[in-house]
Short mmCIF file of C-alpha atoms and ligand atoms in Angstrom, two decimals:
data_model
loop_
_atom_site.label_atom_id
_atom_site.label_comp_id
_atom_site.label_asym_id
_atom_site.label_seq_id
_atom_site.Cartn_x
_atom_site.Cartn_y
_atom_site.Cartn_z
CA MET A 34 21.25 7.25 0.24
CA THR A 35 24.17 8.50 2.03
CA GLN A 36 25.64 10.97 -0.41
CA ALA A 37 23.96 13.04 -3.58
CA ARG A 38 24.69 11.24 -6.70
CA VAL A 39 24.20 11.72 -10.43
CA ALA A 40 21.47 9.27 -11.56
CA LEU A 41 20.54 8.62 -15.28
CA ILE A 42 17.25 6.85 -15.51
CA THR A 43 16.09 5.95 -19.17
CA GLY A 44 12.40 5.64 -20.11
CA ALA A 45 11.47 7.86 -16.91
CA ALA A 46 8.79 9.90 -18.67
CA SER A 47 6.27 7.34 -17.70
CA GLY A 48 5.47 4.47 -15.44
CA ILE A 49 8.12 2.67 -13.50
CA GLY A 50 10.83 4.87 -14.68
CA ALA A 51 9.06 8.15 -13.49
CA GLU A 52 8.47 6.60 -10.10
CA ILE A 53 12.21 5.55 -10.04
CA ALA A 54 13.38 9.07 -11.11
CA GLN A 55 11.20 10.81 -8.43
CA THR A 56 12.48 8.27 -5.74
CA LEU A 57 16.12 8.92 -6.49
CA PHE A 58 15.27 12.72 -6.46
CA ARG A 59 13.72 12.41 -3.10
CA ASP A 60 16.81 10.20 -1.98
CA GLY A 61 18.89 13.40 -2.84
CA CYS A 62 20.05 12.39 -6.29
CA ASP A 63 20.46 14.82 -9.38
CA ILE A 64 18.54 13.07 -11.80
CA VAL A 65 18.71 13.01 -15.70
CA ILE A 66 15.88 11.42 -17.66
CA ALA A 67 16.42 10.20 -21.23
CA ASP A 68 13.27 9.55 -23.00
CA LEU A 69 11.55 10.09 -26.35
CA HIS A 70 8.97 12.29 -24.53
CA GLU A 71 9.26 14.93 -21.95
CA PRO A 72 8.19 13.83 -18.30
CA ASP A 73 5.29 16.01 -16.90
CA PHE A 74 6.52 15.97 -13.36
CA LEU A 75 9.83 17.73 -13.36
CA ALA A 76 8.40 21.25 -12.51
CA ASP A 77 6.70 19.69 -9.48
CA LEU A 78 9.86 18.31 -7.99
CA LYS A 79 10.89 20.32 -5.08
CA ALA A 80 14.53 21.04 -5.37
CA ASP A 81 16.55 20.68 -2.20
CA GLY A 82 19.78 21.84 -3.85
CA GLN A 83 19.70 19.20 -6.48
CA ARG A 84 19.27 19.29 -10.05
CA SER A 85 17.05 17.54 -12.80
CA LEU A 86 17.40 17.42 -16.48
CA PHE A 87 15.57 15.99 -19.23
CA VAL A 88 17.34 14.93 -22.51
CA THR A 89 15.15 13.97 -25.35
CA THR A 90 16.75 10.60 -26.42
CA ASP A 91 15.95 7.72 -28.78
CA LEU A 92 17.80 4.86 -27.40
CA SER A 93 17.61 2.81 -30.50
CA GLN A 94 20.07 5.21 -31.92
CA PRO A 95 23.70 4.48 -30.60
CA ALA A 96 25.11 7.91 -31.61
CA GLN A 97 22.38 9.44 -29.13
CA CYS A 98 23.26 7.06 -26.34
CA GLN A 99 26.72 8.23 -26.56
CA SER A 100 25.99 12.14 -26.95
CA LEU A 101 23.80 11.42 -23.82
CA VAL A 102 26.59 10.28 -21.64
CA GLU A 103 29.12 12.80 -23.10
CA ARG A 104 26.73 15.73 -22.11
CA ILE A 105 26.00 14.41 -18.65
CA SER A 106 29.98 14.00 -18.19
CA GLN A 107 30.62 17.74 -19.56
CA GLU A 108 27.76 19.37 -17.73
CA TRP A 109 27.59 17.25 -14.47
CA GLY A 110 30.90 15.36 -14.19
CA GLY A 111 29.55 12.03 -15.11
CA VAL A 112 27.04 9.32 -14.25
CA GLU A 113 27.25 7.72 -11.06
CA ILE A 114 23.94 5.67 -11.04
CA LEU A 115 22.69 4.32 -14.34
CA VAL A 116 19.07 2.80 -14.41
CA ASN A 117 18.46 1.24 -17.72
CA ASN A 118 14.69 1.20 -17.65
CA ALA A 119 13.22 2.26 -21.10
CA GLY A 120 11.33 -0.52 -22.93
CA PHE A 121 8.23 -1.34 -24.77
CA GLN A 122 6.19 -4.49 -25.65
CA HIS A 123 4.92 -6.05 -28.89
CA VAL A 124 2.65 -9.06 -28.96
CA SER A 125 2.68 -11.49 -32.15
CA PRO A 126 3.43 -15.18 -32.77
CA LEU A 127 6.89 -15.96 -33.75
CA GLU A 128 6.06 -16.72 -37.31
CA ASP A 129 4.35 -13.19 -37.59
CA PHE A 130 6.76 -11.20 -35.47
CA PRO A 131 7.92 -8.27 -37.64
CA GLU A 132 11.85 -8.34 -38.11
CA ALA A 133 12.04 -4.55 -37.88
CA VAL A 134 10.21 -4.68 -34.43
CA TRP A 135 12.62 -7.34 -33.33
CA GLU A 136 15.51 -5.33 -34.16
CA LYS A 137 14.27 -2.16 -32.28
CA MET A 138 13.20 -4.19 -29.22
CA LEU A 139 16.77 -5.48 -29.12
CA GLN A 140 18.44 -2.04 -29.67
CA VAL A 141 16.19 -0.28 -26.97
CA MET A 142 16.16 -3.07 -24.33
CA LEU A 143 19.59 -4.56 -24.71
CA THR A 144 21.90 -2.70 -26.92
CA ALA A 145 21.30 0.70 -25.31
CA PRO A 146 21.86 -0.67 -21.80
CA PHE A 147 25.12 -2.24 -23.03
CA LEU A 148 26.26 1.06 -24.81
CA LEU A 149 25.25 3.20 -21.72
CA THR A 150 27.07 0.78 -19.58
CA LYS A 151 30.21 0.91 -21.70
CA TYR A 152 30.21 4.64 -21.78
CA VAL A 153 29.72 5.17 -17.93
CA LEU A 154 31.99 2.45 -16.71
CA PRO A 155 35.31 4.45 -17.25
CA GLY A 156 34.02 7.42 -15.03
CA MET A 157 32.47 5.01 -12.23
CA LYS A 158 36.06 2.91 -12.32
CA GLN A 159 37.80 6.39 -11.88
CA ARG A 160 35.55 7.18 -8.92
CA GLN A 161 35.66 3.69 -7.56
CA TRP A 162 31.83 3.78 -7.08
CA GLY A 163 28.87 3.03 -9.25
CA ARG A 164 25.28 1.55 -9.36
CA ILE A 165 23.87 -0.10 -12.51
CA ILE A 166 20.44 -1.23 -12.52
CA ASN A 167 18.92 -3.04 -15.42
CA MET A 168 14.93 -3.32 -15.72
CA GLY A 169 14.53 -6.85 -16.50
CA SER A 170 11.18 -8.56 -15.99
CA ILE A 171 9.80 -11.90 -15.01
CA HIS A 172 10.29 -12.35 -18.60
CA SER A 173 13.96 -12.40 -17.89
CA GLN A 174 13.47 -15.68 -16.34
CA VAL A 175 10.38 -17.43 -17.91
CA ALA A 176 8.61 -16.89 -21.21
CA SER A 177 5.01 -16.55 -22.23
CA LEU A 178 3.41 -16.84 -25.67
CA ASN A 179 3.86 -14.23 -28.34
CA LYS A 180 6.50 -12.01 -26.76
CA ALA A 181 9.66 -13.38 -28.49
CA GLY A 182 11.47 -9.84 -28.95
CA TYR A 183 10.77 -8.82 -25.45
CA ILE A 184 11.80 -12.13 -23.75
CA ALA A 185 14.94 -12.42 -25.70
CA ALA A 186 15.94 -9.02 -24.88
CA LYS A 187 14.96 -9.33 -21.11
CA HIS A 188 16.92 -12.63 -20.74
CA GLY A 189 19.90 -11.06 -22.53
CA LEU A 190 19.80 -8.34 -19.74
CA VAL A 191 20.68 -10.85 -17.18
CA GLY A 192 23.88 -11.89 -18.97
CA LEU A 193 24.73 -8.28 -19.44
CA THR A 194 24.13 -7.57 -15.79
CA LYS A 195 26.19 -10.62 -14.66
CA THR A 196 29.15 -9.57 -16.87
CA THR A 197 29.02 -5.94 -15.53
CA ALA A 198 28.92 -7.14 -12.02
CA LEU A 199 32.01 -9.22 -12.56
CA GLU A 200 34.00 -6.47 -14.45
CA GLY A 201 32.81 -3.79 -12.06
CA GLY A 202 33.25 -5.64 -8.79
CA PRO A 203 36.86 -4.51 -8.15
CA PHE A 204 35.96 -1.00 -8.63
CA GLN A 205 33.03 -1.15 -6.13
CA ILE A 206 30.60 -0.95 -9.05
CA THR A 207 27.44 -3.14 -8.61
CA ALA A 208 25.16 -4.27 -11.22
CA ASN A 209 21.70 -5.78 -10.77
CA VAL A 210 18.61 -6.74 -12.60
CA ILE A 211 15.09 -6.21 -11.31
CA CYS A 212 12.57 -8.73 -12.52
CA PRO A 213 8.93 -7.66 -11.80
CA ALA A 214 5.66 -9.38 -12.87
CA TYR A 215 2.87 -7.00 -13.98
CA VAL A 216 3.26 -3.62 -12.63
CA ARG A 217 0.34 -1.20 -13.19
CA THR A 218 1.68 1.29 -15.94
CA PRO A 219 0.51 2.54 -19.23
CA LEU A 220 2.67 -0.41 -20.83
CA VAL A 221 0.26 -3.14 -19.08
CA GLU A 222 -2.77 -1.15 -19.17
CA GLN A 223 -2.72 -0.85 -23.00
CA GLN A 224 -2.14 -4.65 -23.15
CA ILE A 225 -5.17 -5.33 -20.68
CA ALA A 226 -7.48 -3.13 -22.68
CA ALA A 227 -6.37 -4.97 -26.00
CA GLN A 228 -6.84 -8.29 -24.66
CA ALA A 229 -10.18 -7.31 -23.21
CA GLU A 230 -11.31 -6.28 -26.74
CA THR A 231 -9.70 -9.52 -28.35
CA LEU A 232 -11.31 -11.97 -25.73
CA GLY A 233 -14.46 -10.07 -25.52
CA ILE A 234 -14.41 -9.96 -21.73
CA SER A 235 -14.27 -7.04 -19.16
CA VAL A 236 -10.76 -5.38 -18.17
CA ALA A 237 -11.57 -6.61 -14.53
CA GLU A 238 -11.77 -10.24 -15.91
CA VAL A 239 -8.56 -9.88 -18.02
CA GLU A 240 -6.73 -8.52 -14.93
CA SER A 241 -7.83 -11.45 -12.86
CA GLU A 242 -8.12 -14.26 -15.23
CA VAL A 243 -5.34 -13.70 -17.57
CA PHE A 244 -2.56 -11.18 -16.22
CA LEU A 245 -2.83 -12.25 -12.50
CA LYS A 246 -3.60 -15.85 -12.98
CA ALA A 247 -0.08 -16.95 -12.07
CA SER A 248 0.34 -14.53 -9.15
CA ALA A 249 -0.09 -15.83 -5.65
CA THR A 250 -0.94 -12.46 -4.32
CA GLY A 251 -3.32 -11.77 -7.00
CA ARG A 252 -2.67 -8.12 -7.18
CA MET A 253 -0.77 -5.88 -9.64
CA ILE A 254 2.50 -4.48 -8.41
CA GLU A 255 2.70 -0.71 -7.96
CA PRO A 256 5.66 1.42 -9.50
CA ALA A 257 6.63 2.42 -6.19
CA GLU A 258 7.37 -1.12 -5.02
CA VAL A 259 10.06 -1.35 -7.83
CA ALA A 260 11.39 2.04 -7.17
CA SER A 261 11.99 1.22 -3.50
CA MET A 262 14.25 -1.70 -4.55
CA VAL A 263 16.12 0.68 -6.92
CA SER A 264 16.62 2.96 -3.96
CA TYR A 265 17.89 0.21 -1.85
CA LEU A 266 20.18 -1.18 -4.40
CA CYS A 267 21.48 2.32 -4.84
CA SER A 268 22.33 2.87 -1.22
CA ASP A 269 25.59 1.94 0.45
CA LYS A 270 23.67 -0.80 2.45
CA ALA A 271 23.57 -2.82 -0.96
CA LYS A 272 27.29 -2.34 -1.56
CA SER A 273 27.84 -6.34 -1.64
CA ILE A 274 24.72 -7.05 -3.71
CA THR A 275 25.82 -7.48 -7.37
CA GLY A 276 25.27 -9.76 -10.20
CA ALA A 277 21.81 -10.69 -8.96
CA CYS A 278 18.20 -10.86 -10.10
CA TRP A 279 15.70 -9.21 -7.88
CA THR A 280 12.29 -10.80 -8.51
CA ILE A 281 9.21 -8.72 -7.38
CA ASP A 282 6.46 -11.05 -8.74
CA GLY A 283 3.86 -11.99 -6.20
CA GLY A 284 4.91 -15.38 -6.07
CA TRP A 285 4.65 -16.05 -9.86
CA THR A 286 7.79 -18.13 -10.12
CA ALA A 287 7.41 -19.98 -6.91
CA GLN A 288 5.19 -22.49 -8.73
P1 NAD B 137 5.99 2.62 -19.97
O1 NAD B 137 5.64 2.39 -21.39
O2 NAD B 137 4.95 3.24 -19.05
O3 NAD B 137 7.17 3.43 -19.89
C1 NAD B 137 8.32 2.94 -20.84
C2 NAD B 137 9.03 4.38 -21.09
O4 NAD B 137 10.19 3.95 -21.99
C3 NAD B 137 8.30 5.31 -22.01
O5 NAD B 137 8.36 6.75 -21.13
C4 NAD B 137 8.82 5.44 -23.36
O6 NAD B 137 8.75 6.66 -23.94
C5 NAD B 137 10.30 4.91 -23.09
N1 NAD B 137 10.93 4.42 -24.38
C6 NAD B 137 10.48 3.56 -25.15
N2 NAD B 137 11.13 3.41 -26.22
C7 NAD B 137 12.05 4.34 -26.12
C8 NAD B 137 13.29 4.74 -26.85
N3 NAD B 137 13.40 4.22 -28.02
N4 NAD B 137 14.02 5.76 -26.27
C9 NAD B 137 13.80 6.39 -25.24
N5 NAD B 137 12.70 6.10 -24.52
C10 NAD B 137 12.05 4.95 -24.86
O7 NAD B 137 6.36 1.13 -19.38
P2 NAD B 137 6.73 0.78 -17.85
O8 NAD B 137 5.80 -0.33 -17.63
O9 NAD B 137 7.07 1.74 -16.99
O10 NAD B 137 8.13 -0.25 -18.35
C11 NAD B 137 9.33 0.22 -17.85
C12 NAD B 137 10.32 -0.70 -17.99
O11 NAD B 137 9.80 -1.77 -17.09
C13 NAD B 137 10.41 -1.56 -19.37
O12 NAD B 137 11.83 -1.89 -19.47
C14 NAD B 137 9.59 -2.77 -19.13
O13 NAD B 137 9.90 -3.86 -19.92
C15 NAD B 137 9.68 -3.16 -17.58
N6 NAD B 137 8.75 -3.87 -17.04
C16 NAD B 137 7.56 -3.57 -17.08
C17 NAD B 137 6.51 -4.30 -16.34
C18 NAD B 137 5.13 -3.99 -16.17
O14 NAD B 137 4.27 -4.79 -15.93
N7 NAD B 137 4.67 -2.67 -16.42
C19 NAD B 137 6.88 -5.57 -15.92
C20 NAD B 137 8.17 -5.90 -15.91
C21 NAD B 137 9.09 -5.15 -16.47
#
């Protein structure tokens, strides 16, 4: 990072987002965390002049997306880095997929990124600099059984990212989507535990036989690996990298 920037990271109370927030803070950014829950690491961050802020936000509520950006604009002058990271999973066959869950998944993982992008773009255009990073998934590129809402939202994010890249490009605003396979976070650990119960096998067996079956490297990805990619994409070294999907999948899609 060549300059202190204001970074808004959604869903950063846990997992990948928490690692991204701490990494960008170490890079010298002022960080704003928008999540349903308060993160437990803010007090431990050693401030070196820069600031951190938590704003309780339910991203499924458009009005809260708007007031979040307005508050950052008023208090800190605007958002220079936007990381749309918040998400959740629901596993169910299509014919049983609850319509309310489908709606919520699209609201949190596609509409909120669209709204936040829409609200931060004018300031980024004015400053002639911006970074937008959307947290996609391997499920932005391929499907798996029983995850219709998640997969539809994550595929949609790729289209949003490409459009943002085209419209932001002339203003030196880049937009990219990161597509990880399974990362060791609470979101995945809950799924592994549930599968172990359903299949009647151990957690270790679920990891190796189900979750890592398609992985060439055969190991879970750590949140820090994803956060490093975010840090790089936010740097000035990555100023020509835009509209792209950054796959971190241990070789999953190489076959
Ligand atoms: P996580 O469950 O650890 O963290 C997700 C965060 O999003 C939580 O803090 C949660 O409170 C927040 N969130 C959920 N709904 C929200 C809402 N309505 N408003 C505000 N915040 C909300 O999950 P994670 O594994 O760190 O996932 C982070 C992102 O990475 C998600 O978009 C996920 O789809 C994506 N991803 C995860 C993996 C993985 O294997 N863990 C793989 C690929 C992509």
